[in-house]
Short mmCIF file of C-alpha atoms in Angstrom, two decimals:
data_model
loop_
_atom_site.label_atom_id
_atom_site.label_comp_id
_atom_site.label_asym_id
_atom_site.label_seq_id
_atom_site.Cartn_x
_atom_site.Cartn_y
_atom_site.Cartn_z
CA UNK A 1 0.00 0.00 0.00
CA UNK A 2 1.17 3.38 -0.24
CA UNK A 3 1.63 5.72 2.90
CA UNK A 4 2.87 8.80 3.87
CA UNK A 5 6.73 8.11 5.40
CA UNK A 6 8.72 9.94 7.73
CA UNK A 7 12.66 10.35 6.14
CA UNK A 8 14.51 13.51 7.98
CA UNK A 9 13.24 16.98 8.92
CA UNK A 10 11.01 18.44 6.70
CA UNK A 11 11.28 15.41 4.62
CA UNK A 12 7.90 13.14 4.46
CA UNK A 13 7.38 10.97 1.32
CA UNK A 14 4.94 9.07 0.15
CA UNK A 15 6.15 5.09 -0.64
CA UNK A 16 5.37 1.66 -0.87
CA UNK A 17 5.14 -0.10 2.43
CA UNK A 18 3.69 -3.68 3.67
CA UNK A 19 0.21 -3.59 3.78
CA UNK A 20 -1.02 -3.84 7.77
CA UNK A 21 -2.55 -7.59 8.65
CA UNK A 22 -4.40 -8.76 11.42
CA UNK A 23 -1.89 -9.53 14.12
CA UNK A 24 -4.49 -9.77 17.13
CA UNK A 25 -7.72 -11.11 18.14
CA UNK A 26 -8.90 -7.21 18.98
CA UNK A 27 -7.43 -5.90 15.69
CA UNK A 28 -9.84 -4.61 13.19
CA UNK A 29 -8.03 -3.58 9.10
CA UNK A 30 -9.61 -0.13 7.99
CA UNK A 31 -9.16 1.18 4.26
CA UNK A 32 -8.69 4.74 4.60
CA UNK A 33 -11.25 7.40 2.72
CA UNK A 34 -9.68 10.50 4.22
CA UNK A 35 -7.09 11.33 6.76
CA UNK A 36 -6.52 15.03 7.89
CA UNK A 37 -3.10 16.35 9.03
CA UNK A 38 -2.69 17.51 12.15
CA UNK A 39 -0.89 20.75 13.84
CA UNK A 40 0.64 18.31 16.09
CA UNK A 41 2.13 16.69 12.67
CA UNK A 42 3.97 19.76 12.56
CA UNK A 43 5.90 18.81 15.59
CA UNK A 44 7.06 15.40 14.10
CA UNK A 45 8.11 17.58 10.72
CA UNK A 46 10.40 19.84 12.78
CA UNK A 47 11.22 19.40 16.08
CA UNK A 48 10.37 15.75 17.80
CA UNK A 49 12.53 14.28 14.87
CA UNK A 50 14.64 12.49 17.18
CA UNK A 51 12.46 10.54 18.43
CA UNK A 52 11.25 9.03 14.85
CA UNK A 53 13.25 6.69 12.39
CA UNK A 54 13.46 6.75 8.86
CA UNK A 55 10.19 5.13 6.95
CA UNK A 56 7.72 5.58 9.57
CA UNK A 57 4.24 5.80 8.96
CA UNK A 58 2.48 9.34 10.21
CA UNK A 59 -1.06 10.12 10.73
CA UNK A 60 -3.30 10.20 13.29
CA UNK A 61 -6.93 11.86 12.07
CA UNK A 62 -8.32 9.08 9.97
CA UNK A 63 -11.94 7.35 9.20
CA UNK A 64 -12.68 4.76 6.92
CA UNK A 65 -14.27 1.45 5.94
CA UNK A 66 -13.56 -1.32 8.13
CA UNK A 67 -12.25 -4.55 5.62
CA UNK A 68 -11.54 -6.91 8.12
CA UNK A 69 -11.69 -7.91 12.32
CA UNK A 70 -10.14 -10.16 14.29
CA UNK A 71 -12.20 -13.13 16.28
CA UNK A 72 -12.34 -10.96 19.30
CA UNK A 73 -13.97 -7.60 17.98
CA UNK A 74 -17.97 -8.21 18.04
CA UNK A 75 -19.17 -4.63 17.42
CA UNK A 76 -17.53 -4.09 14.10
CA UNK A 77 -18.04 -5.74 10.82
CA UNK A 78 -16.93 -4.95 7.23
CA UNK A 79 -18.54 -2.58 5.31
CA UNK A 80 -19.20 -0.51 9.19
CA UNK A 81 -18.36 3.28 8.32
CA UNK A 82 -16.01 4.28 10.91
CA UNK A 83 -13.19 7.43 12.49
CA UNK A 84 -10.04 5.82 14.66
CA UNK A 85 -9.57 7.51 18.02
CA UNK A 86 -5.64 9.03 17.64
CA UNK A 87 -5.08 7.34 21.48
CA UNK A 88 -5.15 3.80 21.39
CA UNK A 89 -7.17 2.46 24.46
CA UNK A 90 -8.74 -0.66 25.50
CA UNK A 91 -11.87 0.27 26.85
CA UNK A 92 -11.38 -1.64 30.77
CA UNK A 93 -9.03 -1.00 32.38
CA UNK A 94 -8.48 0.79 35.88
CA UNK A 95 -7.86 4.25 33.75
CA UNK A 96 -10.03 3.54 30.98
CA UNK A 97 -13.18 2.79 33.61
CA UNK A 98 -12.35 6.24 34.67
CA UNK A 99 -12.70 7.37 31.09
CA UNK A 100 -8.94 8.83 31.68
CA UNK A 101 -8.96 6.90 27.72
CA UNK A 102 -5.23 8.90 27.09
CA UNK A 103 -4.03 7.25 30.16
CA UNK A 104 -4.78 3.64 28.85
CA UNK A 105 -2.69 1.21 31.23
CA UNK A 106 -3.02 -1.65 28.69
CA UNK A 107 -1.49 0.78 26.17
CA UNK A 108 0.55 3.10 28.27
CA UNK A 109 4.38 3.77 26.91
CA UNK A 110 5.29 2.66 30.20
CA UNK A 111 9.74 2.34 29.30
CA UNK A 112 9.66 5.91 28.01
CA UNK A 113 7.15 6.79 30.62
CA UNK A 114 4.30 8.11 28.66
CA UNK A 115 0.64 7.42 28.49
CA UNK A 116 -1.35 5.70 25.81
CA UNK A 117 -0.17 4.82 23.02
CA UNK A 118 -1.08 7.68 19.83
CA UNK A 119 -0.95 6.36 15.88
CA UNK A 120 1.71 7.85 13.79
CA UNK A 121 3.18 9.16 16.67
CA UNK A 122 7.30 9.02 17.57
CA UNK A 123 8.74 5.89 19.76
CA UNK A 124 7.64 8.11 22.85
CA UNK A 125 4.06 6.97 22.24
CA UNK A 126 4.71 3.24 20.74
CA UNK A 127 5.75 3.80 17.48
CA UNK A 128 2.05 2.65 15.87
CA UNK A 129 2.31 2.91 12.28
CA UNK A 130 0.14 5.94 11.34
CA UNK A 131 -3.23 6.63 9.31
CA UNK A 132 -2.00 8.82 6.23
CA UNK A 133 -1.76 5.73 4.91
CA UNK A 134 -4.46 3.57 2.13
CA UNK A 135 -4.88 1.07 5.01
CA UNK A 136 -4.49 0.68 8.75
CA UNK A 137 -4.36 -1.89 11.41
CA UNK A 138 -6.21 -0.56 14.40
CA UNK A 139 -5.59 -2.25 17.96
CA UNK A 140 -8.28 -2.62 20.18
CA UNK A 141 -10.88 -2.35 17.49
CA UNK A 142 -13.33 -3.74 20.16
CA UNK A 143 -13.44 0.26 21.70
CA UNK A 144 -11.63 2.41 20.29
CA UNK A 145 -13.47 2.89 16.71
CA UNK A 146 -16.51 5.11 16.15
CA UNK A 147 -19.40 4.18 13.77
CA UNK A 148 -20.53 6.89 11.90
CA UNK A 149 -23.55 6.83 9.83
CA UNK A 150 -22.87 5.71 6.37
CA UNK A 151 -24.71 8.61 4.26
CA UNK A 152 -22.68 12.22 4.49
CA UNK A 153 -19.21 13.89 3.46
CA UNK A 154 -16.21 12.31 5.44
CA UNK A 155 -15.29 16.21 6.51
CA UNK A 156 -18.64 15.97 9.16
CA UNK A 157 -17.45 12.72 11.04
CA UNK A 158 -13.69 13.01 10.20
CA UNK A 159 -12.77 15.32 13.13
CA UNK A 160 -14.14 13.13 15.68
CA UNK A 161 -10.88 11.46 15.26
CA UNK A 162 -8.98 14.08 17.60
CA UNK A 163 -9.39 17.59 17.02
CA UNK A 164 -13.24 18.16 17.75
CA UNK A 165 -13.32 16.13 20.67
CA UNK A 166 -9.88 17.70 21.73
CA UNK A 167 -11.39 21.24 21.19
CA UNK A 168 -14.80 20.08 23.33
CA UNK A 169 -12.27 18.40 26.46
CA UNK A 170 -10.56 21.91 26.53
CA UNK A 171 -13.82 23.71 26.30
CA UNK A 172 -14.92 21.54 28.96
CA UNK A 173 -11.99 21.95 31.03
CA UNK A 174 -12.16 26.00 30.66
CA UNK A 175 -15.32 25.69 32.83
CA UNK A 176 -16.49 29.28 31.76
CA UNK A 177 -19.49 30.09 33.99
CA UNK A 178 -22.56 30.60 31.81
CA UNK A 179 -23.00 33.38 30.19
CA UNK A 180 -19.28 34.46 31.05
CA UNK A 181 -16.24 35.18 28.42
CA UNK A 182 -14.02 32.95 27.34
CA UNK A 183 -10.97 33.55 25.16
CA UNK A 184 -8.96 31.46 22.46
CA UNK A 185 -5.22 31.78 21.45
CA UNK A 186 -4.57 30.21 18.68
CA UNK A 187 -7.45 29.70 15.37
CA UNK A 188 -5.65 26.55 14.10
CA UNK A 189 -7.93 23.78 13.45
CA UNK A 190 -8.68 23.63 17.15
CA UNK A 191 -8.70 27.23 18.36
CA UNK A 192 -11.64 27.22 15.27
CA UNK A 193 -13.41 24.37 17.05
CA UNK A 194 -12.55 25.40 20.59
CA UNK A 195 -14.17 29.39 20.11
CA UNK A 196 -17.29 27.54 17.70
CA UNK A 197 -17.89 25.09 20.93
CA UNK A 198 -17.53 27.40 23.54
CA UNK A 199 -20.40 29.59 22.08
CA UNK A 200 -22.30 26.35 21.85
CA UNK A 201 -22.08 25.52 25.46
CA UNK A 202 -22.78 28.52 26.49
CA UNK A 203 -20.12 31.45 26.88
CA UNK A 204 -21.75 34.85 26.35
CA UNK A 205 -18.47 36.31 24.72
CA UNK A 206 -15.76 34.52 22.58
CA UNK A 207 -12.45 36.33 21.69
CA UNK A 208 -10.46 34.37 19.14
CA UNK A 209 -6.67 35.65 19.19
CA UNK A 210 -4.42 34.88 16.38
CA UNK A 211 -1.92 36.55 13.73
CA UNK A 212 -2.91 34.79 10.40
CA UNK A 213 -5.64 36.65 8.21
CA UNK A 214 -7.57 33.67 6.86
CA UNK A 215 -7.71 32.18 10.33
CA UNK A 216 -9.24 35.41 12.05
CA UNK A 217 -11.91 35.78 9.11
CA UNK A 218 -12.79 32.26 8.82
CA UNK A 219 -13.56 32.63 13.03
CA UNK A 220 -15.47 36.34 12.01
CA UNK A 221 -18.45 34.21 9.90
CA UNK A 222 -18.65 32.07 12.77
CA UNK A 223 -19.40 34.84 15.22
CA UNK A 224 -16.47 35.24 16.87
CA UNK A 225 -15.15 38.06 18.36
CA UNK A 226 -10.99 37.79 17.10
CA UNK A 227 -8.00 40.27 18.00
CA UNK A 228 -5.01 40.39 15.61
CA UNK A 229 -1.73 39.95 18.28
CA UNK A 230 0.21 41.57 15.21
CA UNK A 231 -1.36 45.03 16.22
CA UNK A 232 -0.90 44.43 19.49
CA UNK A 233 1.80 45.81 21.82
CA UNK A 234 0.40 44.26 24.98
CA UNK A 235 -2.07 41.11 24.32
CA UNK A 236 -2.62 40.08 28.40
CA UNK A 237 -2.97 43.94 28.88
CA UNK A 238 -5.54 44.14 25.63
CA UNK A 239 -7.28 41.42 27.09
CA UNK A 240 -7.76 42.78 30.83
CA UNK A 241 -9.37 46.30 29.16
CA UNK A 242 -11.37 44.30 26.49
CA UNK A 243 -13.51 42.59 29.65
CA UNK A 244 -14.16 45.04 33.01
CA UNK A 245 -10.52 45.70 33.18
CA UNK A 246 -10.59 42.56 34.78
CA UNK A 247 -10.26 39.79 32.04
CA UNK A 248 -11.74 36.41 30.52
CA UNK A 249 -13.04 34.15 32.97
CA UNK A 250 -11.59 31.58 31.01
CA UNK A 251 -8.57 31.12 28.22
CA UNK A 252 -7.35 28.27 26.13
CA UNK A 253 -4.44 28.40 25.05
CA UNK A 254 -4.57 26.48 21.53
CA UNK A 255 -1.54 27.31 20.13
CA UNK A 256 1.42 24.96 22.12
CA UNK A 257 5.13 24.08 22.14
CA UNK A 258 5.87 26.01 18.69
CA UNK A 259 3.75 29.75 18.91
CA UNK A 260 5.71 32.93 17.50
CA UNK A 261 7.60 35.11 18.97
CA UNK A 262 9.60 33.04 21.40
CA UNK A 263 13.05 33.70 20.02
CA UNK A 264 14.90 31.46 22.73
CA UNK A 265 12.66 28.40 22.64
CA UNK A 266 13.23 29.24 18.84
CA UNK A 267 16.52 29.08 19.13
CA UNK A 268 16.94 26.19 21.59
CA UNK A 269 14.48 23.91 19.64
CA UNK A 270 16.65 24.37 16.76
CA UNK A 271 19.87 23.90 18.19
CA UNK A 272 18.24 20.44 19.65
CA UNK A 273 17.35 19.38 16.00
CA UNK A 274 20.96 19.63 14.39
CA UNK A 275 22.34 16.82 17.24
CA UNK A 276 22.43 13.20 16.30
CA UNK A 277 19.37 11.70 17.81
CA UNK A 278 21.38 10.02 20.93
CA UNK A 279 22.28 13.24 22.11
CA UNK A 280 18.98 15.21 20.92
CA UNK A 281 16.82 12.32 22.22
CA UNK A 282 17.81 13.01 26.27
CA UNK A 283 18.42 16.40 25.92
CA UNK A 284 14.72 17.15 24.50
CA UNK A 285 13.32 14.62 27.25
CA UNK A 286 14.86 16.11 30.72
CA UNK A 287 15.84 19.45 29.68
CA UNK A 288 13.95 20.63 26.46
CA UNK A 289 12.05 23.47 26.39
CA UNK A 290 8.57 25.30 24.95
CA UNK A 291 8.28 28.12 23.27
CA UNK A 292 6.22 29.76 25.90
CA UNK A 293 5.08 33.51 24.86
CA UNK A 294 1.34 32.27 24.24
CA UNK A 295 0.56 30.28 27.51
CA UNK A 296 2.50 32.87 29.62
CA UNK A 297 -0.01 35.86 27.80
CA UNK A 298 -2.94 33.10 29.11
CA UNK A 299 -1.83 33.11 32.27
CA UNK A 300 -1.21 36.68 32.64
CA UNK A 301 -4.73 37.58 30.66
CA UNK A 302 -6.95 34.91 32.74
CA UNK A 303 -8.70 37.26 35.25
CA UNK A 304 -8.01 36.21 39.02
CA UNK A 305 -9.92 32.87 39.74
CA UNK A 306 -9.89 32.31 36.38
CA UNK A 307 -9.08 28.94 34.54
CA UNK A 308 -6.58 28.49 32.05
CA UNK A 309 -7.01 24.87 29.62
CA UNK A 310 -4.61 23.75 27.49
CA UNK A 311 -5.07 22.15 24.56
CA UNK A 312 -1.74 22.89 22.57
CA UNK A 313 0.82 20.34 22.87
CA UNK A 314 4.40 20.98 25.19
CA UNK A 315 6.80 18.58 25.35
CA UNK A 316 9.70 20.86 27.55
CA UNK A 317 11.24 19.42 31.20
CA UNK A 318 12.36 22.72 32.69
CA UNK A 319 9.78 25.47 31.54
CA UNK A 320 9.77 28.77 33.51
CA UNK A 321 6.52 29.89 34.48
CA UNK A 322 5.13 32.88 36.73
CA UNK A 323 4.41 30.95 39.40
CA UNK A 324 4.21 33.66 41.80
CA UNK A 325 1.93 35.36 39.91
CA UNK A 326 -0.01 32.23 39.33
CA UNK A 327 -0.85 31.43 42.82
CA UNK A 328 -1.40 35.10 43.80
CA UNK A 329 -3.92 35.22 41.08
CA UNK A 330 -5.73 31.99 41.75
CA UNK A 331 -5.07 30.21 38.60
CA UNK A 332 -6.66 26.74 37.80
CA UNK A 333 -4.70 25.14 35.15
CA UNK A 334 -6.29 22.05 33.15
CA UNK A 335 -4.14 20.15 30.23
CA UNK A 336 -3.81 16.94 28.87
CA UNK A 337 -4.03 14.54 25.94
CA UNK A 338 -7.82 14.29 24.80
CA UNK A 339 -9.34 11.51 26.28
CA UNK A 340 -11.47 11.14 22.28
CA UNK A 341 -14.30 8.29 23.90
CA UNK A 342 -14.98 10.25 26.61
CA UNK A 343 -16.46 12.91 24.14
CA UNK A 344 -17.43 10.96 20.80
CA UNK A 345 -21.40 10.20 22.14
CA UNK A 346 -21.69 13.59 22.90
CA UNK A 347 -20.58 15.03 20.22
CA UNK A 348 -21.76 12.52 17.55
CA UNK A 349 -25.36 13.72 17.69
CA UNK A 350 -24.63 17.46 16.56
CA UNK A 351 -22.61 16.26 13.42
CA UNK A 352 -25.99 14.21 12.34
CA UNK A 353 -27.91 17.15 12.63
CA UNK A 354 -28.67 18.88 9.35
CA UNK A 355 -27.92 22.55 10.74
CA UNK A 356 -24.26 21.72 11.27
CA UNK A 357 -24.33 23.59 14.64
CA UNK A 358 -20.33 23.25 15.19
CA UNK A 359 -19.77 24.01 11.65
CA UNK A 360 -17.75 21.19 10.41
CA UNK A 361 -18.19 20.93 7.05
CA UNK A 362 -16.53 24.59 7.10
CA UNK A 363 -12.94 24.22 8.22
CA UNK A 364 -11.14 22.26 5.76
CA UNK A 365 -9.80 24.22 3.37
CA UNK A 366 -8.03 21.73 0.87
CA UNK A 367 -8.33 18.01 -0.29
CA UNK A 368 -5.69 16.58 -1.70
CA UNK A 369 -4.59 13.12 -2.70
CA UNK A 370 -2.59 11.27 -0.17
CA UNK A 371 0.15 11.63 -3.03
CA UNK A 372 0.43 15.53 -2.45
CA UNK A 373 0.79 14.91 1.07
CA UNK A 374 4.65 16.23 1.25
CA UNK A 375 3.82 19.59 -0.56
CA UNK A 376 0.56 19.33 1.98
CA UNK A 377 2.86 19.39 5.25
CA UNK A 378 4.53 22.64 3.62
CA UNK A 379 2.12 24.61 2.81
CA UNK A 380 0.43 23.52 5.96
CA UNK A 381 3.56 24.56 7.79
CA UNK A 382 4.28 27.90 6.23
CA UNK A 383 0.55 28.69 6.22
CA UNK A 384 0.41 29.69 2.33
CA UNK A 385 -2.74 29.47 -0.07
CA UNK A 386 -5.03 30.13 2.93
CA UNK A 387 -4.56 26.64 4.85
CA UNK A 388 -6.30 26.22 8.14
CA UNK A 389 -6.89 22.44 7.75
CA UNK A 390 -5.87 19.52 4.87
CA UNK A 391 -7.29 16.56 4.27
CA UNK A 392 -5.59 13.60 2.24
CA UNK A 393 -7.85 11.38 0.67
CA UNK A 394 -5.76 8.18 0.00
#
């Protein structure tokens, strides 16, 4: 089959690999109809290279058409209509009866001491080859999966896959009282979703905060308040005046381990990626560090009491954070990998409906074939031709 491959930084290709086979009784085989790329791709394209080798398979937003189970999965058959979880869980046990599914202890990365295991996602998380793929083997196919009604474009179900019900856990999390304002940094894919949902569940006000002109209109004809940070001198400080002089109740920080305008997490990052992976590989796990400039401004911005959730993905050992200014203030912070099944039977109901209420259907804004995928990443990367979100269709 033919899949997208990881080869260097900046250097994905698509090739011929071994198509995926049933290997255990809880493995279901899904042929892949489309497969989105991720922000947190990005990562794996520039700076968690280390922790990747040479012809693995990426990918971790797919849905599909199952082809084939193993003896122990009962709720799936071929021909089901279906979108893979990113975290691989198994549904029972002492996390996963929690619904802590990212925590999985039958799937938990327990030598490099990480949780659940992710698709397409470095050796930190189990090397599981990836969904950008024509096929996949899916462990665990007796949870994880999600049927999705068989009539409908792949672009309303897709998302379920990670960044809708990732966006819905940090609205969640954000806990912004009724009625109350919450604020986004960061109109990726999942600031979009994030600043759609939190008007959905109820925030009176949503502020959308973000530098990239197609991002902050496409969050405008959703109804979205949205402040350009390029014309800002002082976003925490535009924040505080924008609401009572006080600030949001609640902010998500959407954005992660990569935002602009951190020159020395720039510059460190960098300087990580040029060492040969046996020196980059313990350097980036006890002492790496974030590029912190948008979850300090959500910490400073948050009025006291507030909560700040984070969404964006950090991978640094020895951040600095205002931690005085934190715990004067009151801060709750919330974070974590999404825990997808927690969400999915919430969620699934709105993408059925025929009003679109979360407005899937308008986010992706190019479909390519799964053989573009390396000019895909790029584009996706540098933001050019408008891209918010891409999905390969294998």
């Amino acid at each position: 089959m033919k899949a997208l491959t990881w080869h260097g930084k900046r250097d994905v290709r698509v090739e011929e690999v071994p198509d995926p086979r049933i290997e255990e009784p809880t493995d279901a085989i899904v042929r892949i109809t489309s497969t989105a790329i991720c922000g947190s791709d990005l990562h794996l394209y520039e700076v968690l290279g280390p922790f990747l080798k040479p012809g693995d398979v990426l990918g971790h937003e797919p849905m599909g058409i199952v082809e084939e189970v193993g003896s122990g999965v009962t709720r799936l058959k071929p021909g089901d209509r279906v979108v893979v979880p990113f975290n691989i869980a198994c549904g029972s046990c002492w996390m996963c009866e929690r619904q802590l599914y990212a925590q999985c202890e039958t799937t938990q990365v327990t030598a490099e001491g990480k949780g659940a295991a992710l698709f397409g996602y470095t050796s930190l998380y189990g090397s599981v080859p990836g969904g950008q793929a024509e096929y996949l083997r899916v462990p665990h196919a007796q949870f994880g999966p999600v049927k999705v009604p068989e009539t409908g474009a792949d672009e309303r179900y897709l998302y379920l896959s990670d960044i809708l019900p990732t966006a819905w856990q940090a609205v969640k999390y954000a806990d912004t009282p009724p009625g109350g304002t919450l604020a986004v940094f960061g109109l990726g894919p999942v600031g979009q979703f994030c600043a759609r949902i939190g008007r959905h569940l109820g925030a009176g006000r949503v502020i959308g905060l973000d530098l990239v002109p197609e991002r902050l209109e496409m969050a405008r004809r959703h109804g979205i308040e949205v402040l350009d940070v390029a014309q800002l001198d002082d976003v925490p400080g535009a924040l505080i005046d924008l609401v009572d002089g006080r600030g949001p109740d609640a902010v998500i920080d959407a954005v992660g381990m990569e935002s602009h305008g951190s020159t020395s997490g720039r510059i460190a990052q960098a300087a990580a990626g040029l060492l040969p992976d046996r020196l980059a590989q313990p350097m980036i796990d006890k002492v790496g560090v974030d590029r912190l400039v948008v979850l300090k401004a959500a910490l400073k911005a948050v009025r006291r009491g507030g909560t700040v959730s984070i969404s964006g993905v950090y991978g640094g050992e020895v951040d600095p954070l205002p931690l005085m200014e934190m715990f004067d203030r009151g801060v709750q912070l919330r974070m974590g990998q999404c825990h997808v099944r927690r969400w999915t039977d919430e969620i699934l109901p709105l993408l059925a409906a025929d009003d679109d209420p979360l407005g899937v259907e308008d986010l992706r804004t190019h479909r390519l074939p799964l053989g573009d995928a390396p000019k895909a990443y790029e584009m996706f990367q540098k933001k050019e031709d408008g891209c918010v979100k891409v999905v390969l269709a294998p």
